[in-house]
Coordinates of C-alpha atoms and ligand atoms in Angstrom, one line a residue:
M179 CA -86.0 22.6 -32.3
K180 CA -84.5 20.3 -35.0
D181 CA -80.8 19.8 -34.7
T182 CA -78.8 21.0 -37.7
F183 CA -75.4 19.9 -38.8
D184 CA -73.1 20.7 -41.7
F185 CA -72.6 17.1 -42.4
I186 CA -74.0 13.8 -41.2
I187 CA -72.4 10.4 -41.9
A188 CA -75.4 8.1 -41.5
G189 CA -75.6 4.4 -40.6
G190 CA -72.0 3.3 -40.7
T191 CA -70.3 1.2 -38.1
L192 CA -68.4 3.7 -36.1
L193 CA -65.2 2.4 -34.4
L194 CA -65.7 4.3 -31.1
P195 CA -63.2 4.0 -28.2
G196 CA -65.5 1.4 -26.6
G197 CA -65.9 -0.6 -29.7
P198 CA -68.0 -0.7 -32.9
V199 CA -71.5 0.9 -32.9
E200 CA -73.8 1.2 -35.9
T201 CA -75.1 4.8 -35.7
D202 CA -74.7 8.3 -37.1
V203 CA -72.2 11.0 -36.6
G204 CA -72.9 14.7 -37.0
V205 CA -70.3 17.3 -37.9
R206 CA -70.4 21.1 -37.2
A207 CA -67.6 23.5 -38.0
G208 CA -65.1 20.7 -38.7
R209 CA -65.7 19.0 -35.3
T210 CA -67.7 16.0 -34.3
A211 CA -70.8 17.5 -32.7
A212 CA -73.0 14.4 -32.0
I213 CA -72.8 10.6 -32.1
G214 CA -76.1 8.7 -32.1
N215 CA -79.3 8.4 -34.0
L216 CA -79.6 11.7 -36.0
G217 CA -82.5 10.5 -38.2
A218 CA -84.5 13.6 -37.3
A219 CA -81.7 16.1 -37.7
S220 CA -81.1 18.2 -40.8
A221 CA -77.7 18.6 -42.5
A222 CA -76.4 20.5 -45.5
Q223 CA -74.6 17.3 -46.6
R224 CA -75.3 13.7 -45.8
Y225 CA -73.2 10.5 -46.5
D226 CA -75.0 7.2 -46.5
A227 CA -72.4 4.9 -44.9
K228 CA -74.6 1.9 -44.5
G229 CA -72.4 -1.2 -44.8
L230 CA -69.2 0.8 -44.3
T231 CA -66.9 1.0 -41.3
V232 CA -66.1 4.5 -40.1
M233 CA -62.6 4.6 -38.6
P234 CA -61.1 7.6 -36.9
G235 CA -58.9 9.3 -39.5
V236 CA -55.7 7.4 -40.2
I237 CA -52.6 9.2 -39.0
D238 CA -49.3 8.4 -40.7
E239 CA -46.5 9.6 -38.5
Q240 CA -43.7 8.9 -40.9
V241 CA -43.5 10.1 -44.5
H242 CA -40.7 11.5 -46.5
F243 CA -41.9 13.9 -49.2
R244 CA -39.1 15.6 -51.1
E245 CA -40.0 19.3 -51.0
P246 CA -37.9 21.4 -50.9
G247 CA -35.3 19.5 -52.9
P248 CA -35.7 16.5 -55.2
T249 CA -39.3 17.3 -56.1
H250 CA -39.0 15.1 -59.2
K251 CA -39.7 12.2 -56.8
E252 CA -42.5 13.8 -54.7
D253 CA -43.8 17.1 -53.5
L254 CA -46.2 18.1 -50.7
E255 CA -49.1 18.1 -53.1
S256 CA -48.5 14.7 -54.7
G257 CA -47.5 13.1 -51.5
T258 CA -50.6 14.2 -49.6
R259 CA -52.8 13.3 -52.7
G260 CA -51.5 9.7 -52.5
A261 CA -52.3 9.8 -48.7
V262 CA -56.0 10.7 -49.1
L263 CA -56.4 8.1 -51.9
G264 CA -55.2 5.6 -49.4
G265 CA -57.4 6.8 -46.5
V266 CA -54.9 8.9 -44.6
T267 CA -56.2 12.1 -43.1
C268 CA -53.1 13.4 -41.3
L269 CA -49.4 13.0 -41.6
F270 CA -46.0 14.0 -40.2
E271 CA -43.3 14.7 -42.7
M272 CA -39.6 14.0 -42.2
P273 CA -36.7 16.5 -42.3
N274 CA -34.3 14.9 -44.8
T275 CA -35.3 17.3 -47.6
D276 CA -32.9 19.7 -49.3
P277 CA -32.1 21.9 -47.4
P278 CA -32.8 19.7 -44.4
T279 CA -35.5 21.0 -41.9
T280 CA -33.1 22.0 -39.2
T281 CA -34.0 25.7 -38.7
E282 CA -37.1 27.9 -37.9
A283 CA -36.9 29.3 -41.5
A284 CA -36.9 25.8 -43.0
I285 CA -40.0 24.8 -40.9
N286 CA -41.9 28.0 -41.8
D287 CA -41.0 27.4 -45.5
K288 CA -42.5 23.9 -45.4
I289 CA -45.7 25.2 -43.7
K290 CA -46.0 27.9 -46.3
R291 CA -45.5 25.4 -49.1
A292 CA -48.1 23.0 -47.7
T293 CA -50.7 25.6 -47.0
G294 CA -53.3 25.6 -49.8
R295 CA -51.8 22.6 -51.5
A296 CA -51.9 19.8 -48.9
W297 CA -54.8 17.3 -49.1
T298 CA -54.3 16.2 -45.5
D299 CA -53.6 17.9 -42.2
F300 CA -49.8 17.9 -41.6
A301 CA -46.9 18.6 -39.2
F302 CA -43.2 18.6 -39.8
Y303 CA -40.2 17.1 -37.9
V304 CA -37.2 19.2 -37.0
G305 CA -34.0 17.4 -38.0
A306 CA -31.5 17.0 -35.2
S307 CA -27.9 17.8 -36.1
P308 CA -24.7 18.5 -34.1
E309 CA -25.1 22.1 -35.2
N310 CA -28.6 22.8 -34.0
A311 CA -28.7 20.5 -30.9
E312 CA -29.0 23.3 -28.3
Q313 CA -31.8 25.0 -30.3
L314 CA -34.0 21.9 -30.5
G315 CA -35.9 22.7 -27.3
T316 CA -37.1 25.9 -29.0
L317 CA -37.6 24.5 -32.5
E318 CA -39.7 21.5 -31.3
R319 CA -42.3 23.9 -29.9
L320 CA -42.9 25.9 -33.1
P321 CA -46.4 25.7 -34.5
G322 CA -46.7 23.0 -37.1
V323 CA -43.8 20.9 -35.6
C324 CA -44.6 17.4 -34.4
G325 CA -41.2 16.8 -32.8
I326 CA -37.6 16.0 -33.4
K327 CA -36.1 13.4 -35.7
M328 CA -32.7 12.1 -35.1
F329 CA -30.9 9.8 -37.6
M330 CA -28.3 7.7 -35.6
G331 CA -27.4 5.9 -38.8
S332 CA -26.9 7.4 -42.2
S333 CA -29.7 6.9 -44.7
T334 CA -31.1 9.1 -47.5
G335 CA -29.8 12.7 -47.0
S336 CA -27.0 14.1 -44.8
L337 CA -28.7 14.3 -41.4
L338 CA -26.7 12.3 -38.8
V339 CA -26.1 12.3 -35.1
A340 CA -23.9 9.3 -34.7
D341 CA -21.9 9.4 -31.5
D342 CA -23.0 9.2 -27.9
A343 CA -21.9 12.7 -27.0
N344 CA -24.0 14.4 -29.7
V345 CA -27.0 12.0 -29.1
A346 CA -26.8 13.1 -25.4
R347 CA -26.8 16.8 -26.5
V348 CA -29.9 16.3 -28.6
L349 CA -31.7 14.4 -25.9
A350 CA -30.9 17.1 -23.4
S351 CA -32.6 19.8 -25.4
G352 CA -36.3 20.0 -25.1
T353 CA -39.0 17.8 -23.5
R354 CA -41.1 16.3 -26.3
R355 CA -40.6 12.7 -27.5
V356 CA -37.6 12.3 -29.8
T357 CA -38.1 10.0 -32.8
V358 CA -35.1 8.0 -33.8
H359 CA -33.8 6.1 -36.8
S360 CA -31.8 3.5 -34.9
E361 CA -28.9 1.9 -36.8
D362 CA -25.4 2.2 -35.4
D363 CA -23.5 4.4 -37.9
M364 CA -20.0 3.3 -36.6
R365 CA -20.8 -0.4 -37.4
L366 CA -22.3 0.6 -40.8
T367 CA -19.1 2.4 -41.7
E368 CA -16.9 -0.4 -40.4
R369 CA -18.7 -3.0 -42.5
A370 CA -19.4 -0.9 -45.6
G371 CA -16.8 -3.0 -47.5
M372 CA -19.3 -5.9 -47.6
V373 CA -21.5 -4.0 -50.1
K374 CA -19.0 -2.7 -52.7
D375 CA -20.2 -2.3 -56.3
G376 CA -21.2 -5.6 -57.7
A377 CA -22.7 -6.9 -54.4
D378 CA -26.2 -8.4 -54.5
V379 CA -29.0 -6.4 -52.8
S380 CA -29.7 -9.5 -50.7
M381 CA -26.6 -8.4 -48.8
H382 CA -28.5 -5.3 -47.6
P383 CA -29.8 -7.0 -44.4
E384 CA -26.4 -8.6 -43.8
W385 CA -24.6 -5.3 -43.9
R386 CA -27.3 -3.4 -41.9
D387 CA -27.6 -6.5 -39.6
V388 CA -29.4 -7.2 -36.4
E389 CA -26.4 -6.1 -34.3
T390 CA -26.4 -2.8 -36.1
A391 CA -30.0 -2.1 -35.1
L392 CA -29.8 -3.7 -31.6
R393 CA -26.6 -2.0 -30.5
C394 CA -27.9 1.4 -31.5
T395 CA -31.3 0.9 -29.8
Q396 CA -29.4 -0.2 -26.6
R397 CA -27.2 2.9 -26.7
L398 CA -30.2 5.1 -27.4
L399 CA -32.1 3.7 -24.4
S400 CA -29.3 4.1 -22.0
L401 CA -28.7 7.7 -23.1
A402 CA -32.5 8.4 -23.0
R403 CA -32.7 7.1 -19.4
A404 CA -29.7 9.3 -18.4
A405 CA -31.4 12.3 -20.0
R406 CA -34.9 11.3 -18.7
R407 CA -36.1 11.8 -22.2
R408 CA -38.9 9.9 -23.9
V409 CA -38.0 8.4 -27.3
H410 CA -40.0 6.9 -30.2
V411 CA -38.0 4.2 -32.0
L412 CA -39.0 4.2 -35.6
H413 CA -39.4 1.2 -37.9
V414 CA -38.2 -1.5 -35.5
T415 CA -37.2 -4.6 -37.6
T416 CA -35.7 -7.2 -35.3
A417 CA -36.9 -9.8 -32.8
E418 CA -34.0 -8.8 -30.5
E419 CA -35.0 -5.2 -30.3
M420 CA -38.6 -6.1 -29.5
D421 CA -37.5 -8.2 -26.6
F422 CA -35.3 -5.3 -25.4
L423 CA -37.8 -2.6 -26.0
A424 CA -40.5 -4.5 -24.0
Q425 CA -38.3 -3.8 -20.9
H426 CA -38.4 0.0 -21.6
K427 CA -42.0 0.8 -22.3
D428 CA -42.0 3.5 -19.6
I429 CA -39.7 5.6 -21.8
A430 CA -39.8 4.2 -25.3
T431 CA -42.6 3.9 -27.9
V432 CA -42.3 1.7 -30.9
E433 CA -43.3 2.0 -34.6
V434 CA -43.4 -0.8 -37.2
L435 CA -44.1 -0.6 -40.9
P436 CA -46.4 -2.6 -43.2
Q437 CA -43.3 -3.3 -45.5
H438 CA -41.7 -5.2 -42.6
L439 CA -44.9 -6.9 -41.6
T440 CA -45.7 -8.0 -45.1
L441 CA -42.5 -8.9 -46.9
A442 CA -39.6 -11.1 -45.9
A443 CA -36.0 -11.9 -47.1
P444 CA -34.7 -13.6 -49.1
E445 CA -37.9 -13.8 -51.2
C446 CA -38.4 -10.0 -51.5
Y447 CA -34.9 -9.4 -52.8
Q448 CA -35.2 -12.2 -55.3
R449 CA -38.5 -10.9 -56.6
L450 CA -38.1 -7.1 -56.3
G451 CA -34.3 -6.6 -56.3
T452 CA -33.4 -3.1 -55.2
F453 CA -37.1 -2.2 -55.2
A454 CA -37.2 -3.9 -51.8
Q455 CA -34.1 -2.0 -50.5
M456 CA -34.8 0.2 -47.6
N457 CA -33.3 1.3 -44.2
P458 CA -33.6 -0.5 -41.9
P459 CA -33.9 -3.5 -44.2
I460 CA -36.6 -6.1 -44.7
R461 CA -35.3 -9.2 -42.9
E462 CA -36.0 -12.9 -42.7
A463 CA -39.4 -14.3 -41.7
R464 CA -38.4 -14.9 -38.1
H465 CA -38.2 -11.1 -37.6
R466 CA -41.5 -10.5 -39.4
D467 CA -43.1 -13.1 -37.0
A468 CA -41.6 -11.3 -34.0
L469 CA -43.0 -8.0 -35.2
W470 CA -46.5 -9.6 -35.3
K471 CA -46.0 -11.0 -31.9
A472 CA -45.0 -7.6 -30.6
I473 CA -48.2 -6.2 -32.1
T474 CA -50.3 -8.8 -30.3
A475 CA -48.3 -8.3 -27.1
G476 CA -48.9 -4.5 -27.1
I477 CA -45.2 -3.6 -27.4
V478 CA -45.9 -1.7 -30.7
D479 CA -47.5 1.7 -30.4
C480 CA -48.1 2.6 -34.0
V481 CA -47.8 1.7 -37.6
G482 CA -46.4 4.3 -40.0
S483 CA -45.6 4.0 -43.7
D484 CA -42.1 5.5 -44.0
H485 CA -43.2 6.6 -47.5
A486 CA -39.8 7.2 -49.2
P487 CA -40.2 7.7 -52.9
H488 CA -37.3 7.3 -55.4
T489 CA -37.8 7.1 -59.2
R490 CA -37.7 3.8 -61.0
E491 CA -34.5 4.9 -62.8
E492 CA -32.9 5.7 -59.4
K493 CA -34.0 2.4 -57.9
A494 CA -32.8 0.5 -60.9
R495 CA -29.1 1.6 -60.4
P496 CA -26.9 -1.3 -59.4
Y497 CA -26.7 -2.0 -55.7
P498 CA -25.4 -0.3 -53.5
R499 CA -25.7 2.9 -55.6
S500 CA -29.5 2.4 -55.7
P501 CA -31.2 4.6 -53.1
S502 CA -33.1 3.1 -50.1
G503 CA -36.8 3.6 -49.6
L504 CA -40.2 2.3 -50.7
T505 CA -43.4 4.3 -51.3
G506 CA -46.0 3.5 -48.7
V507 CA -48.4 6.3 -47.7
Q508 CA -51.1 5.1 -50.1
T509 CA -50.8 1.4 -49.4
L510 CA -50.5 1.6 -45.5
L511 CA -54.2 1.2 -44.9
P512 CA -55.1 -1.3 -47.7
L513 CA -52.2 -3.6 -46.6
M514 CA -53.2 -3.3 -42.9
L515 CA -56.9 -4.0 -43.7
N516 CA -55.8 -7.0 -45.6
H517 CA -53.9 -8.2 -42.5
V518 CA -57.1 -7.7 -40.6
A519 CA -59.0 -9.7 -43.2
E520 CA -56.4 -12.5 -42.9
G521 CA -56.8 -12.5 -39.1
R522 CA -53.4 -11.1 -38.0
L523 CA -54.9 -8.3 -36.0
T524 CA -58.3 -7.0 -35.0
L525 CA -59.8 -3.8 -36.5
Q526 CA -59.8 -2.3 -33.0
R527 CA -56.1 -2.9 -32.7
L528 CA -55.6 -1.4 -36.1
V529 CA -57.3 1.8 -34.9
D530 CA -55.1 1.8 -31.9
L531 CA -52.0 1.6 -34.1
T532 CA -53.1 4.2 -36.8
S533 CA -55.1 6.7 -34.8
A534 CA -55.1 6.5 -31.0
G535 CA -51.4 5.4 -30.9
P536 CA -50.0 8.4 -32.8
A537 CA -52.3 10.8 -30.9
R538 CA -50.9 9.4 -27.6
I539 CA -47.3 9.3 -28.6
F540 CA -47.2 12.9 -30.0
G541 CA -49.8 14.5 -27.8
I542 CA -51.9 15.5 -30.8
A543 CA -54.8 17.8 -29.8
N544 CA -58.3 16.7 -30.9
K545 CA -57.4 13.8 -33.2
G546 CA -57.0 10.0 -33.0
R547 CA -60.5 9.0 -31.9
I548 CA -64.1 9.5 -32.8
A549 CA -65.4 11.6 -30.0
V550 CA -67.6 14.7 -29.6
G551 CA -65.3 17.8 -29.7
Y552 CA -62.6 16.1 -31.7
D553 CA -61.8 17.0 -35.3
A554 CA -64.2 15.3 -37.8
D555 CA -61.5 13.2 -39.4
F556 CA -62.8 9.9 -40.7
T557 CA -61.6 7.1 -42.9
L558 CA -64.5 5.1 -44.3
V559 CA -63.6 1.6 -45.3
D560 CA -65.3 -1.3 -47.0
L561 CA -64.0 -4.3 -45.2
K562 CA -65.3 -6.7 -47.8
A563 CA -64.0 -5.0 -51.0
K564 CA -61.6 -7.1 -53.0
R565 CA -59.2 -5.0 -54.9
T566 CA -55.7 -5.2 -56.5
I567 CA -53.0 -2.7 -55.6
T568 CA -51.4 -1.5 -58.9
N569 CA -48.8 0.9 -59.9
D570 CA -51.3 3.0 -62.0
W571 CA -53.3 3.7 -58.8
I572 CA -50.2 5.2 -57.1
A573 CA -50.3 9.0 -57.1
S574 CA -46.6 9.3 -56.0
K575 CA -44.5 11.0 -58.7
S576 CA -42.3 8.0 -58.4
G577 CA -45.2 6.0 -59.8
W578 CA -44.5 2.5 -58.3
T579 CA -45.3 0.4 -55.3
A580 CA -43.5 -2.8 -54.1
F581 CA -47.1 -4.3 -53.8
D582 CA -48.0 -3.9 -57.4
G583 CA -50.3 -6.8 -58.4
M584 CA -51.2 -7.8 -54.8
G585 CA -54.9 -8.6 -54.2
V586 CA -56.2 -7.3 -50.9
T587 CA -59.5 -7.5 -49.0
G588 CA -60.5 -4.1 -47.5
W589 CA -60.3 -0.7 -49.1
P590 CA -60.7 2.9 -48.2
K591 CA -64.0 4.3 -49.6
A592 CA -63.8 7.9 -48.4
T593 CA -61.3 10.2 -46.6
I594 CA -62.8 13.0 -44.6
V595 CA -60.6 15.8 -43.1
R596 CA -62.3 18.1 -40.5
G597 CA -65.7 17.5 -42.2
H598 CA -64.4 17.9 -45.8
V599 CA -64.8 14.9 -48.1
V600 CA -61.4 14.9 -49.9
M601 CA -61.7 11.4 -51.4
R602 CA -64.7 9.3 -52.2
D603 CA -64.8 6.1 -54.3
D604 CA -61.2 6.6 -55.5
Q605 CA -62.1 10.1 -56.8
L606 CA -60.4 13.2 -55.5
I607 CA -62.8 15.9 -54.4
E608 CA -61.8 18.8 -52.2
K609 CA -58.2 19.9 -52.6
G610 CA -55.8 22.1 -50.6
I611 CA -57.7 22.1 -47.3
G612 CA -54.9 20.6 -45.1
A613 CA -53.9 22.6 -42.1
P614 CA -51.1 22.3 -39.5
V615 CA -51.8 19.8 -36.7
R616 CA -52.1 21.2 -33.2
F617 CA -50.5 19.6 -30.1
Q618 CA -51.3 19.6 -26.4
E619 CA -49.8 22.7 -24.9
T620 CA -48.3 21.1 -21.8
L621 CA -46.2 18.5 -23.5
Ligands
DOR170 O1 -35.1 3.5 -46.7 C1 -35.1 4.7 -46.2 N1 -35.4 5.7 -47.0 N2 -34.9 4.9 -44.9 C2 -34.7 6.1 -44.4 O2 -34.4 6.2 -43.3 C3 -34.9 7.3 -45.3 C4 -35.7 7.0 -46.5 C5 -35.6 8.1 -47.5 O3 -35.8 9.3 -47.2 O4 -35.4 7.8 -48.7

């Protein structure tokens, strides 16, 4: 009997766990059902992927959308729309919304808002605070929750767990990996005088300096060891932290961002001003080089975007009243493909960082690789396409990218979420099919 599928992606180069293979993949009921020559099989829908590379769906484990709260910058619909235009199939959204996502009601509200509107699959972080520390063990297990987020340094929003005693309370509650914004808040407060009104934005990495980041990461790791709790250190920016984290890989995973891998101080501040301002900051080239070395050395576990939209008017305020954050969910993959084209990492390592890595860190069920039984999430890319990133391509309500005008080689051609083609050739196709991500039960 002839095999039948809902959907066949034919003739692309599949990036399988063992390496690239030019073959077909068959999808049934949203799952990958067969890998191999399916020339004789029938399918309701077929995608000719000859000449294209089929990656496992790209997972962005760090985005800040602004719903509920300042939805004039972004909402769950616009944020996930930008994601699929950029080849992202699944994302985890941060809790510094208004109100912050610190309760079961706030989590359920976000899931309700995303359902029927999100273009990607999604999960939400619970924000840690001194008030909810003892409830985190329960909150982290709610459906649709990817884990806990703890801000040890103040950034956008009011979430903060600054001192060791409260950090220890957070780490003691629950068992899943805790993600951390690691900048020492006491040092930030002590040195805030450096960036009074009238200071230049190039002071941003001097105020939020290497010591601010390193000291916090050292405190975090010593508290995590005492609590026997696994941590995920977000957006690591310094050579010094990478050396330190390499000694703690049994308990700490590491994220880096395309912004920190692509831009460097002082050039970015001279060219972009406050539009390069983010936390932790973009630093000098020696740190950027160290992040690349850490990718090669395997210290880095994943690349996320830290998509953090603010309007142009807000960003144009004089420093330091300008908010920190850059858009990124839509440019994550084009920038990283361009780094592949320029020889900074292999395509296989990119898949490790954007699919397999997040799946391993967070214990995602059925995502992160192309395999029979896994969700049929695919990002189809044209590795040879030459395109220019422009503001008018950006779906974010904020409408800008720090990479406007940058030519890149490599571009997402289609975004497929559980067998639904949601983006093809820069066109949006099937909306609102995003669903909460599932996680392994035992973690
Ligand atoms: O630059 C940043 N912006 N860093 C953060 O930690 C938060 C983010 C935001 O939400 O704007």
